[in-house]
Amino acid sequence: MYHSASYEQLTSKKLRIFFFRVANLVIHPSDHVLVPKHEKLAEEDIPFPKTERAKLPLIRYHEDMQARILGLVPRDIVKITRPSPSSGVYTMYRICSP
């Protein structure tokens, strides 16, 4: 049986639990050379208005391993920075969807 104070603390918080296969975690996907840098953006760091968000490409939180590692939920914005031979660094944004 749970102590009432600790049980109330556990149930009052919004917890997210993610399950991963062990094979996916043997080598961390973010450490691979070909995987670009992914960053979850805070609401105040998003560089465009809310009306433009519907036009962003999608990243699916239950299919993409980076989305799962970052703990993205629907409507979160992720900034992806990758090297580009022509411009040096290419930055793109994606919106998380179910």
PDB file of N, CA and C in Angstrom:
ATOM      1  N   MET A   1       0.847  -1.183   0.000  1.00  0.00           N
ATOM      2  CA  MET A   1       0.000   0.000   0.000  1.00  0.00           C
ATOM      3  C   MET A   1       0.889   1.242   0.000  1.00  0.00           C
ATOM      4  N   TYR A   2       0.452   2.252  -0.711  1.00  0.00           N
ATOM      5  CA  TYR A   2       1.213   3.496  -0.801  1.00  0.00           C
ATOM      6  C   TYR A   2       0.939   4.394   0.391  1.00  0.00           C
ATOM      7  N   HIS A   3       1.940   5.131   0.800  1.00  0.00           N
ATOM      8  CA  HIS A   3       1.744   6.183   1.782  1.00  0.00           C
ATOM      9  C   HIS A   3       0.901   7.250   1.106  1.00  0.00           C
ATOM     10  N   SER A   4      -0.074   7.818   1.791  1.00  0.00           N
ATOM     11  CA  SER A   4      -1.030   8.725   1.144  1.00  0.00           C
ATOM     12  C   SER A   4      -0.363   9.980   0.576  1.00  0.00           C
ATOM     13  N   ALA A   5       0.629  10.535   1.249  1.00  0.00           N
ATOM     14  CA  ALA A   5       1.283  11.747   0.747  1.00  0.00           C
ATOM     15  C   ALA A   5       2.053  11.453  -0.536  1.00  0.00           C
ATOM     16  N   SER A   6       2.798  10.371  -0.561  1.00  0.00           N
ATOM     17  CA  SER A   6       3.577  10.067  -1.760  1.00  0.00           C
ATOM     18  C   SER A   6       2.655   9.672  -2.915  1.00  0.00           C
ATOM     19  N   TYR A   7       1.566   8.979  -2.632  1.00  0.00           N
ATOM     20  CA  TYR A   7       0.623   8.612  -3.686  1.00  0.00           C
ATOM     21  C   TYR A   7      -0.021   9.859  -4.283  1.00  0.00           C
ATOM     22  N   GLU A   8      -0.389  10.822  -3.453  1.00  0.00           N
ATOM     23  CA  GLU A   8      -0.969  12.074  -3.944  1.00  0.00           C
ATOM     24  C   GLU A   8       0.047  12.855  -4.772  1.00  0.00           C
ATOM     25  N   GLN A   9       1.287  12.855  -4.353  1.00  0.00           N
ATOM     26  CA  GLN A   9       2.320  13.536  -5.130  1.00  0.00           C
ATOM     27  C   GLN A   9       2.497  12.878  -6.491  1.00  0.00           C
ATOM     28  N   LEU A  10       2.471  11.568  -6.533  1.00  0.00           N
ATOM     29  CA  LEU A  10       2.625  10.866  -7.806  1.00  0.00           C
ATOM     30  C   LEU A  10       1.450  11.120  -8.737  1.00  0.00           C
ATOM     31  N   THR A  11       0.250  11.123  -8.215  1.00  0.00           N
ATOM     32  CA  THR A  11      -0.924  11.281  -9.069  1.00  0.00           C
ATOM     33  C   THR A  11      -1.182  12.727  -9.445  1.00  0.00           C
ATOM     34  N   SER A  12      -0.634  13.686  -8.707  1.00  0.00           N
ATOM     35  CA  SER A  12      -0.880  15.089  -9.032  1.00  0.00           C
ATOM     36  C   SER A  12       0.007  15.578 -10.174  1.00  0.00           C
ATOM     37  N   LYS A  13       1.128  14.935 -10.414  1.00  0.00           N
ATOM     38  CA  LYS A  13       2.040  15.346 -11.480  1.00  0.00           C
ATOM     39  C   LYS A  13       1.664  14.655 -12.781  1.00  0.00           C
ATOM     40  N   LYS A  14       1.897  15.365 -13.879  1.00  0.00           N
ATOM     41  CA  LYS A  14       1.691  14.753 -15.181  1.00  0.00           C
ATOM     42  C   LYS A  14       2.976  14.038 -15.564  1.00  0.00           C
ATOM     43  N   LEU A  15       2.927  12.747 -15.575  1.00  0.00           N
ATOM     44  CA  LEU A  15       4.100  11.951 -15.893  1.00  0.00           C
ATOM     45  C   LEU A  15       3.959  11.379 -17.295  1.00  0.00           C
ATOM     46  N   ARG A  16       5.064  11.338 -18.021  1.00  0.00           N
ATOM     47  CA  ARG A  16       5.101  10.689 -19.328  1.00  0.00           C
ATOM     48  C   ARG A  16       6.079   9.536 -19.245  1.00  0.00           C
ATOM     49  N   ILE A  17       5.636   8.379 -19.664  1.00  0.00           N
ATOM     50  CA  ILE A  17       6.481   7.198 -19.643  1.00  0.00           C
ATOM     51  C   ILE A  17       6.707   6.760 -21.079  1.00  0.00           C
ATOM     52  N   PHE A  18       7.963   6.574 -21.447  1.00  0.00           N
ATOM     53  CA  PHE A  18       8.318   6.132 -22.789  1.00  0.00           C
ATOM     54  C   PHE A  18       8.973   4.762 -22.687  1.00  0.00           C
ATOM     55  N   PHE A  19       8.606   3.888 -23.591  1.00  0.00           N
ATOM     56  CA  PHE A  19       9.190   2.560 -23.650  1.00  0.00           C
ATOM     57  C   PHE A  19      10.106   2.475 -24.864  1.00  0.00           C
ATOM     58  N   PHE A  20      11.279   1.905 -24.669  1.00  0.00           N
ATOM     59  CA  PHE A  20      12.250   1.732 -25.739  1.00  0.00           C
ATOM     60  C   PHE A  20      12.681   0.272 -25.776  1.00  0.00           C
ATOM     61  N   ARG A  21      12.951  -0.214 -26.963  1.00  0.00           N
ATOM     62  CA  ARG A  21      13.546  -1.540 -27.088  1.00  0.00           C
ATOM     63  C   ARG A  21      15.017  -1.426 -26.715  1.00  0.00           C
ATOM     64  N   VAL A  22      15.553  -2.454 -26.113  1.00  0.00           N
ATOM     65  CA  VAL A  22      16.954  -2.440 -25.691  1.00  0.00           C
ATOM     66  C   VAL A  22      17.867  -2.270 -26.900  1.00  0.00           C
ATOM     67  N   ALA A  23      17.516  -2.856 -28.024  1.00  0.00           N
ATOM     68  CA  ALA A  23      18.338  -2.744 -29.234  1.00  0.00           C
ATOM     69  C   ALA A  23      18.466  -1.294 -29.690  1.00  0.00           C
ATOM     70  N   ASN A  24      17.457  -0.472 -29.435  1.00  0.00           N
ATOM     71  CA  ASN A  24      17.514   0.937 -29.817  1.00  0.00           C
ATOM     72  C   ASN A  24      18.413   1.755 -28.900  1.00  0.00           C
ATOM     73  N   LEU A  25      18.678   1.258 -27.719  1.00  0.00           N
ATOM     74  CA  LEU A  25      19.445   2.031 -26.744  1.00  0.00           C
ATOM     75  C   LEU A  25      20.878   1.541 -26.561  1.00  0.00           C
ATOM     76  N   VAL A  26      21.255   0.470 -27.255  1.00  0.00           N
ATOM     77  CA  VAL A  26      22.626  -0.027 -27.139  1.00  0.00           C
ATOM     78  C   VAL A  26      23.602   1.055 -27.591  1.00  0.00           C
ATOM     79  N   ILE A  27      23.319   1.658 -28.732  1.00  0.00           N
ATOM     80  CA  ILE A  27      24.079   2.808 -29.216  1.00  0.00           C
ATOM     81  C   ILE A  27      23.100   3.969 -29.275  1.00  0.00           C
ATOM     82  N   HIS A  28      23.402   5.040 -28.584  1.00  0.00           N
ATOM     83  CA  HIS A  28      22.484   6.185 -28.537  1.00  0.00           C
ATOM     84  C   HIS A  28      22.354   6.788 -29.934  1.00  0.00           C
ATOM     85  N   PRO A  29      21.131   6.889 -30.484  1.00  0.00           N
ATOM     86  CA  PRO A  29      20.951   7.398 -31.848  1.00  0.00           C
ATOM     87  C   PRO A  29      21.465   8.822 -32.050  1.00  0.00           C
ATOM     88  N   SER A  30      21.451   9.636 -31.034  1.00  0.00           N
ATOM     89  CA  SER A  30      21.922  11.019 -31.172  1.00  0.00           C
ATOM     90  C   SER A  30      23.428  11.097 -31.392  1.00  0.00           C
ATOM     91  N   ASP A  31      24.143  10.060 -30.999  1.00  0.00           N
ATOM     92  CA  ASP A  31      25.597  10.065 -31.129  1.00  0.00           C
ATOM     93  C   ASP A  31      26.077   9.654 -32.518  1.00  0.00           C
ATOM     94  N   HIS A  32      25.170   9.201 -33.370  1.00  0.00           N
ATOM     95  CA  HIS A  32      25.581   8.758 -34.703  1.00  0.00           C
ATOM     96  C   HIS A  32      25.975   9.958 -35.562  1.00  0.00           C
ATOM     97  N   VAL A  33      26.956   9.773 -36.429  1.00  0.00           N
ATOM     98  CA  VAL A  33      27.505  10.852 -37.252  1.00  0.00           C
ATOM     99  C   VAL A  33      26.460  11.430 -38.208  1.00  0.00           C
ATOM    100  N   LEU A  34      25.582  10.601 -38.733  1.00  0.00           N
ATOM    101  CA  LEU A  34      24.624  11.047 -39.741  1.00  0.00           C
ATOM    102  C   LEU A  34      23.345  11.664 -39.165  1.00  0.00           C
ATOM    103  N   VAL A  35      23.164  11.607 -37.857  1.00  0.00           N
ATOM    104  CA  VAL A  35      21.954  12.163 -37.241  1.00  0.00           C
ATOM    105  C   VAL A  35      22.191  13.630 -36.920  1.00  0.00           C
ATOM    106  N   PRO A  36      21.375  14.543 -37.493  1.00  0.00           N
ATOM    107  CA  PRO A  36      21.559  15.968 -37.200  1.00  0.00           C
ATOM    108  C   PRO A  36      21.135  16.306 -35.770  1.00  0.00           C
ATOM    109  N   LYS A  37      21.533  17.471 -35.315  1.00  0.00           N
ATOM    110  CA  LYS A  37      21.207  17.928 -33.958  1.00  0.00           C
ATOM    111  C   LYS A  37      19.731  18.306 -33.887  1.00  0.00           C
ATOM    112  N   HIS A  38      19.021  17.748 -32.914  1.00  0.00           N
ATOM    113  CA  HIS A  38      17.613  18.048 -32.672  1.00  0.00           C
ATOM    114  C   HIS A  38      17.502  18.789 -31.344  1.00  0.00           C
ATOM    115  N   GLU A  39      16.724  19.874 -31.313  1.00  0.00           N
ATOM    116  CA  GLU A  39      16.506  20.633 -30.081  1.00  0.00           C
ATOM    117  C   GLU A  39      15.023  20.935 -29.936  1.00  0.00           C
ATOM    118  N   LYS A  40      14.475  20.643 -28.777  1.00  0.00           N
ATOM    119  CA  LYS A  40      13.095  21.021 -28.485  1.00  0.00           C
ATOM    120  C   LYS A  40      13.092  22.500 -28.115  1.00  0.00           C
ATOM    121  N   LEU A  41      12.213  23.280 -28.755  1.00  0.00           N
ATOM    122  CA  LEU A  41      12.175  24.721 -28.512  1.00  0.00           C
ATOM    123  C   LEU A  41      11.121  25.069 -27.471  1.00  0.00           C
ATOM    124  N   ALA A  42      11.471  26.001 -26.607  1.00  0.00           N
ATOM    125  CA  ALA A  42      10.499  26.552 -25.669  1.00  0.00           C
ATOM    126  C   ALA A  42       9.578  27.506 -26.428  1.00  0.00           C
ATOM    127  N   GLU A  43       8.443  27.782 -25.874  1.00  0.00           N
ATOM    128  CA  GLU A  43       7.438  28.627 -26.541  1.00  0.00           C
ATOM    129  C   GLU A  43       7.997  29.996 -26.916  1.00  0.00           C
ATOM    130  N   GLU A  44       8.809  30.577 -26.062  1.00  0.00           N
ATOM    131  CA  GLU A  44       9.341  31.920 -26.337  1.00  0.00           C
ATOM    132  C   GLU A  44      10.487  31.905 -27.354  1.00  0.00           C
ATOM    133  N   ASP A  45      11.048  30.729 -27.643  1.00  0.00           N
ATOM    134  CA  ASP A  45      12.159  30.632 -28.595  1.00  0.00           C
ATOM    135  C   ASP A  45      11.717  30.373 -30.032  1.00  0.00           C
ATOM    136  N   ILE A  46      10.440  30.176 -30.260  1.00  0.00           N
ATOM    137  CA  ILE A  46       9.945  29.863 -31.604  1.00  0.00           C
ATOM    138  C   ILE A  46       9.959  31.142 -32.442  1.00  0.00           C
ATOM    139  N   PRO A  47      10.666  31.131 -33.593  1.00  0.00           N
ATOM    140  CA  PRO A  47      10.892  32.370 -34.352  1.00  0.00           C
ATOM    141  C   PRO A  47       9.791  32.756 -35.337  1.00  0.00           C
ATOM    142  N   PHE A  48       8.616  32.159 -35.268  1.00  0.00           N
ATOM    143  CA  PHE A  48       7.552  32.510 -36.198  1.00  0.00           C
ATOM    144  C   PHE A  48       6.214  32.462 -35.477  1.00  0.00           C
ATOM    145  N   PRO A  49       5.187  33.138 -36.009  1.00  0.00           N
ATOM    146  CA  PRO A  49       3.891  33.204 -35.323  1.00  0.00           C
ATOM    147  C   PRO A  49       3.161  31.859 -35.330  1.00  0.00           C
ATOM    148  N   LYS A  50       2.170  31.745 -34.459  1.00  0.00           N
ATOM    149  CA  LYS A  50       1.406  30.503 -34.335  1.00  0.00           C
ATOM    150  C   LYS A  50       0.684  30.128 -35.622  1.00  0.00           C
ATOM    151  N   THR A  51       0.309  31.118 -36.427  1.00  0.00           N
ATOM    152  CA  THR A  51      -0.413  30.820 -37.664  1.00  0.00           C
ATOM    153  C   THR A  51       0.458  30.081 -38.671  1.00  0.00           C
ATOM    154  N   GLU A  52       1.767  30.244 -38.591  1.00  0.00           N
ATOM    155  CA  GLU A  52       2.682  29.581 -39.523  1.00  0.00           C
ATOM    156  C   GLU A  52       2.968  28.128 -39.125  1.00  0.00           C
ATOM    157  N   ARG A  53       2.616  27.736 -37.935  1.00  0.00           N
ATOM    158  CA  ARG A  53       2.953  26.397 -37.450  1.00  0.00           C
ATOM    159  C   ARG A  53       2.258  25.293 -38.239  1.00  0.00           C
ATOM    160  N   ALA A  54       1.088  25.558 -38.765  1.00  0.00           N
ATOM    161  CA  ALA A  54       0.358  24.537 -39.524  1.00  0.00           C
ATOM    162  C   ALA A  54       1.073  24.176 -40.817  1.00  0.00           C
ATOM    163  N   LYS A  55       1.947  25.041 -41.291  1.00  0.00           N
ATOM    164  CA  LYS A  55       2.661  24.805 -42.544  1.00  0.00           C
ATOM    165  C   LYS A  55       3.976  24.042 -42.355  1.00  0.00           C
ATOM    166  N   LEU A  56       4.362  23.803 -41.120  1.00  0.00           N
ATOM    167  CA  LEU A  56       5.626  23.111 -40.856  1.00  0.00           C
ATOM    168  C   LEU A  56       5.522  21.625 -41.206  1.00  0.00           C
ATOM    169  N   PRO A  57       6.641  21.024 -41.632  1.00  0.00           N
ATOM    170  CA  PRO A  57       6.634  19.569 -41.829  1.00  0.00           C
ATOM    171  C   PRO A  57       6.475  18.855 -40.490  1.00  0.00           C
ATOM    172  N   LEU A  58       5.991  17.638 -40.537  1.00  0.00           N
ATOM    173  CA  LEU A  58       5.674  16.890 -39.325  1.00  0.00           C
ATOM    174  C   LEU A  58       6.835  16.014 -38.883  1.00  0.00           C
ATOM    175  N   ILE A  59       6.894  15.795 -37.577  1.00  0.00           N
ATOM    176  CA  ILE A  59       7.737  14.763 -36.992  1.00  0.00           C
ATOM    177  C   ILE A  59       6.812  13.981 -36.068  1.00  0.00           C
ATOM    178  N   ARG A  60       6.705  12.703 -36.281  1.00  0.00           N
ATOM    179  CA  ARG A  60       5.762  11.878 -35.523  1.00  0.00           C
ATOM    180  C   ARG A  60       6.419  11.369 -34.240  1.00  0.00           C
ATOM    181  N   TYR A  61       5.778  11.659 -33.110  1.00  0.00           N
ATOM    182  CA  TYR A  61       6.416  11.357 -31.830  1.00  0.00           C
ATOM    183  C   TYR A  61       6.462   9.870 -31.524  1.00  0.00           C
ATOM    184  N   HIS A  62       5.602   9.068 -32.122  1.00  0.00           N
ATOM    185  CA  HIS A  62       5.634   7.638 -31.830  1.00  0.00           C
ATOM    186  C   HIS A  62       6.445   6.848 -32.857  1.00  0.00           C
ATOM    187  N   GLU A  63       6.903   7.497 -33.942  1.00  0.00           N
ATOM    188  CA  GLU A  63       7.683   6.808 -34.965  1.00  0.00           C
ATOM    189  C   GLU A  63       9.149   7.246 -34.986  1.00  0.00           C
ATOM    190  N   ASP A  64       9.412   8.496 -34.744  1.00  0.00           N
ATOM    191  CA  ASP A  64      10.771   9.026 -34.846  1.00  0.00           C
ATOM    192  C   ASP A  64      11.507   8.852 -33.518  1.00  0.00           C
ATOM    193  N   MET A  65      12.660   8.217 -33.569  1.00  0.00           N
ATOM    194  CA  MET A  65      13.413   7.939 -32.345  1.00  0.00           C
ATOM    195  C   MET A  65      13.883   9.223 -31.665  1.00  0.00           C
ATOM    196  N   GLN A  66      14.293  10.232 -32.423  1.00  0.00           N
ATOM    197  CA  GLN A  66      14.729  11.498 -31.822  1.00  0.00           C
ATOM    198  C   GLN A  66      13.572  12.176 -31.093  1.00  0.00           C
ATOM    199  N   ALA A  67      12.383  12.104 -31.649  1.00  0.00           N
ATOM    200  CA  ALA A  67      11.216  12.692 -30.985  1.00  0.00           C
ATOM    201  C   ALA A  67      10.937  11.983 -29.668  1.00  0.00           C
ATOM    202  N   ARG A  68      11.100  10.685 -29.654  1.00  0.00           N
ATOM    203  CA  ARG A  68      10.876   9.926 -28.423  1.00  0.00           C
ATOM    204  C   ARG A  68      11.947  10.238 -27.381  1.00  0.00           C
ATOM    205  N   ILE A  69      13.192  10.359 -27.820  1.00  0.00           N
ATOM    206  CA  ILE A  69      14.279  10.657 -26.877  1.00  0.00           C
ATOM    207  C   ILE A  69      14.107  12.045 -26.268  1.00  0.00           C
ATOM    208  N   LEU A  70      13.690  13.025 -27.076  1.00  0.00           N
ATOM    209  CA  LEU A  70      13.486  14.389 -26.575  1.00  0.00           C
ATOM    210  C   LEU A  70      12.224  14.521 -25.737  1.00  0.00           C
ATOM    211  N   GLY A  71      11.343  13.531 -25.792  1.00  0.00           N
ATOM    212  CA  GLY A  71      10.099  13.595 -25.031  1.00  0.00           C
ATOM    213  C   GLY A  71       9.086  14.536 -25.646  1.00  0.00           C
ATOM    214  N   LEU A  72       9.071  14.632 -26.967  1.00  0.00           N
ATOM    215  CA  LEU A  72       8.133  15.525 -27.646  1.00  0.00           C
ATOM    216  C   LEU A  72       6.708  15.025 -27.503  1.00  0.00           C
ATOM    217  N   VAL A  73       5.798  15.948 -27.426  1.00  0.00           N
ATOM    218  CA  VAL A  73       4.366  15.659 -27.440  1.00  0.00           C
ATOM    219  C   VAL A  73       3.758  16.476 -28.575  1.00  0.00           C
ATOM    220  N   PRO A  74       2.556  16.130 -29.021  1.00  0.00           N
ATOM    221  CA  PRO A  74       1.948  16.889 -30.122  1.00  0.00           C
ATOM    222  C   PRO A  74       1.941  18.396 -29.862  1.00  0.00           C
ATOM    223  N   ARG A  75       2.224  19.150 -30.923  1.00  0.00           N
ATOM    224  CA  ARG A  75       2.302  20.613 -30.983  1.00  0.00           C
ATOM    225  C   ARG A  75       3.630  21.170 -30.474  1.00  0.00           C
ATOM    226  N   ASP A  76       4.575  20.322 -30.075  1.00  0.00           N
ATOM    227  CA  ASP A  76       5.923  20.800 -29.754  1.00  0.00           C
ATOM    228  C   ASP A  76       6.668  21.090 -31.049  1.00  0.00           C
ATOM    229  N   ILE A  77       7.564  22.060 -31.006  1.00  0.00           N
ATOM    230  CA  ILE A  77       8.376  22.426 -32.165  1.00  0.00           C
ATOM    231  C   ILE A  77       9.811  21.972 -31.904  1.00  0.00           C
ATOM    232  N   VAL A  78      10.413  21.358 -32.911  1.00  0.00           N
ATOM    233  CA  VAL A  78      11.794  20.911 -32.806  1.00  0.00           C
ATOM    234  C   VAL A  78      12.622  21.609 -33.879  1.00  0.00           C
ATOM    235  N   LYS A  79      13.813  22.038 -33.489  1.00  0.00           N
ATOM    236  CA  LYS A  79      14.750  22.690 -34.407  1.00  0.00           C
ATOM    237  C   LYS A  79      15.809  21.662 -34.789  1.00  0.00           C
ATOM    238  N   ILE A  80      15.987  21.459 -36.089  1.00  0.00           N
ATOM    239  CA  ILE A  80      16.951  20.486 -36.590  1.00  0.00           C
ATOM    240  C   ILE A  80      18.046  21.244 -37.325  1.00  0.00           C
ATOM    241  N   THR A  81      19.278  21.079 -36.874  1.00  0.00           N
ATOM    242  CA  THR A  81      20.424  21.762 -37.467  1.00  0.00           C
ATOM    243  C   THR A  81      21.335  20.713 -38.088  1.00  0.00           C
ATOM    244  N   ARG A  82      21.594  20.863 -39.396  1.00  0.00           N
ATOM    245  CA  ARG A  82      22.450  19.900 -40.091  1.00  0.00           C
ATOM    246  C   ARG A  82      23.466  20.624 -40.954  1.00  0.00           C
ATOM    247  N   PRO A  83      24.602  19.996 -41.194  1.00  0.00           N
ATOM    248  CA  PRO A  83      25.597  20.618 -42.071  1.00  0.00           C
ATOM    249  C   PRO A  83      25.134  20.596 -43.523  1.00  0.00           C
ATOM    250  N   SER A  84      25.492  21.633 -44.252  1.00  0.00           N
ATOM    251  CA  SER A  84      25.133  21.746 -45.662  1.00  0.00           C
ATOM    252  C   SER A  84      26.375  22.126 -46.457  1.00  0.00           C
ATOM    253  N   PRO A  85      26.626  21.459 -47.585  1.00  0.00           N
ATOM    254  CA  PRO A  85      27.817  21.797 -48.361  1.00  0.00           C
ATOM    255  C   PRO A  85      27.758  23.192 -48.978  1.00  0.00           C
ATOM    256  N   SER A  86      26.562  23.688 -49.279  1.00  0.00           N
ATOM    257  CA  SER A  86      26.456  24.995 -49.933  1.00  0.00           C
ATOM    258  C   SER A  86      26.340  26.158 -48.953  1.00  0.00           C
ATOM    259  N   SER A  87      25.601  25.978 -47.853  1.00  0.00           N
ATOM    260  CA  SER A  87      25.382  27.099 -46.940  1.00  0.00           C
ATOM    261  C   SER A  87      26.116  26.956 -45.609  1.00  0.00           C
ATOM    262  N   GLY A  88      26.789  25.859 -45.394  1.00  0.00           N
ATOM    263  CA  GLY A  88      27.492  25.661 -44.131  1.00  0.00           C
ATOM    264  C   GLY A  88      26.623  24.955 -43.111  1.00  0.00           C
ATOM    265  N   VAL A  89      25.563  25.618 -42.672  1.00  0.00           N
ATOM    266  CA  VAL A  89      24.628  25.043 -41.706  1.00  0.00           C
ATOM    267  C   VAL A  89      23.211  25.304 -42.194  1.00  0.00           C
ATOM    268  N   TYR A  90      22.385  24.269 -42.191  1.00  0.00           N
ATOM    269  CA  TYR A  90      20.990  24.395 -42.599  1.00  0.00           C
ATOM    270  C   TYR A  90      20.113  24.109 -41.391  1.00  0.00           C
ATOM    271  N   THR A  91      19.192  25.022 -41.100  1.00  0.00           N
ATOM    272  CA  THR A  91      18.292  24.876 -39.966  1.00  0.00           C
ATOM    273  C   THR A  91      16.871  24.714 -40.476  1.00  0.00           C
ATOM    274  N   MET A  92      16.183  23.707 -39.951  1.00  0.00           N
ATOM    275  CA  MET A  92      14.776  23.528 -40.295  1.00  0.00           C
ATOM    276  C   MET A  92      13.987  23.268 -39.019  1.00  0.00           C
ATOM    277  N   TYR A  93      12.694  23.488 -39.099  1.00  0.00           N
ATOM    278  CA  TYR A  93      11.812  23.312 -37.958  1.00  0.00           C
ATOM    279  C   TYR A  93      10.741  22.294 -38.324  1.00  0.00           C
ATOM    280  N   ARG A  94      10.342  21.498 -37.347  1.00  0.00           N
ATOM    281  CA  ARG A  94       9.259  20.540 -37.533  1.00  0.00           C
ATOM    282  C   ARG A  94       8.328  20.625 -36.337  1.00  0.00           C
ATOM    283  N   ILE A  95       7.079  20.283 -36.586  1.00  0.00           N
ATOM    284  CA  ILE A  95       6.086  20.262 -35.517  1.00  0.00           C
ATOM    285  C   ILE A  95       5.735  18.812 -35.220  1.00  0.00           C
ATOM    286  N   CYS A  96       5.628  18.501 -33.952  1.00  0.00           N
ATOM    287  CA  CYS A  96       5.328  17.144 -33.529  1.00  0.00           C
ATOM    288  C   CYS A  96       3.837  16.868 -33.698  1.00  0.00           C
ATOM    289  N   SER A  97       3.531  15.696 -34.219  1.00  0.00           N
ATOM    290  CA  SER A  97       2.134  15.310 -34.401  1.00  0.00           C
ATOM    291  C   SER A  97       1.964  13.857 -33.972  1.00  0.00           C
ATOM    292  N   PRO A  98       0.731  13.460 -33.660  1.00  0.00           N
ATOM    293  CA  PRO A  98       0.510  12.063 -33.238  1.00  0.00           C
ATOM    294  C   PRO A  98       0.635  11.080 -34.383  1.00  0.00           C
TER     295      PRO A  98
END
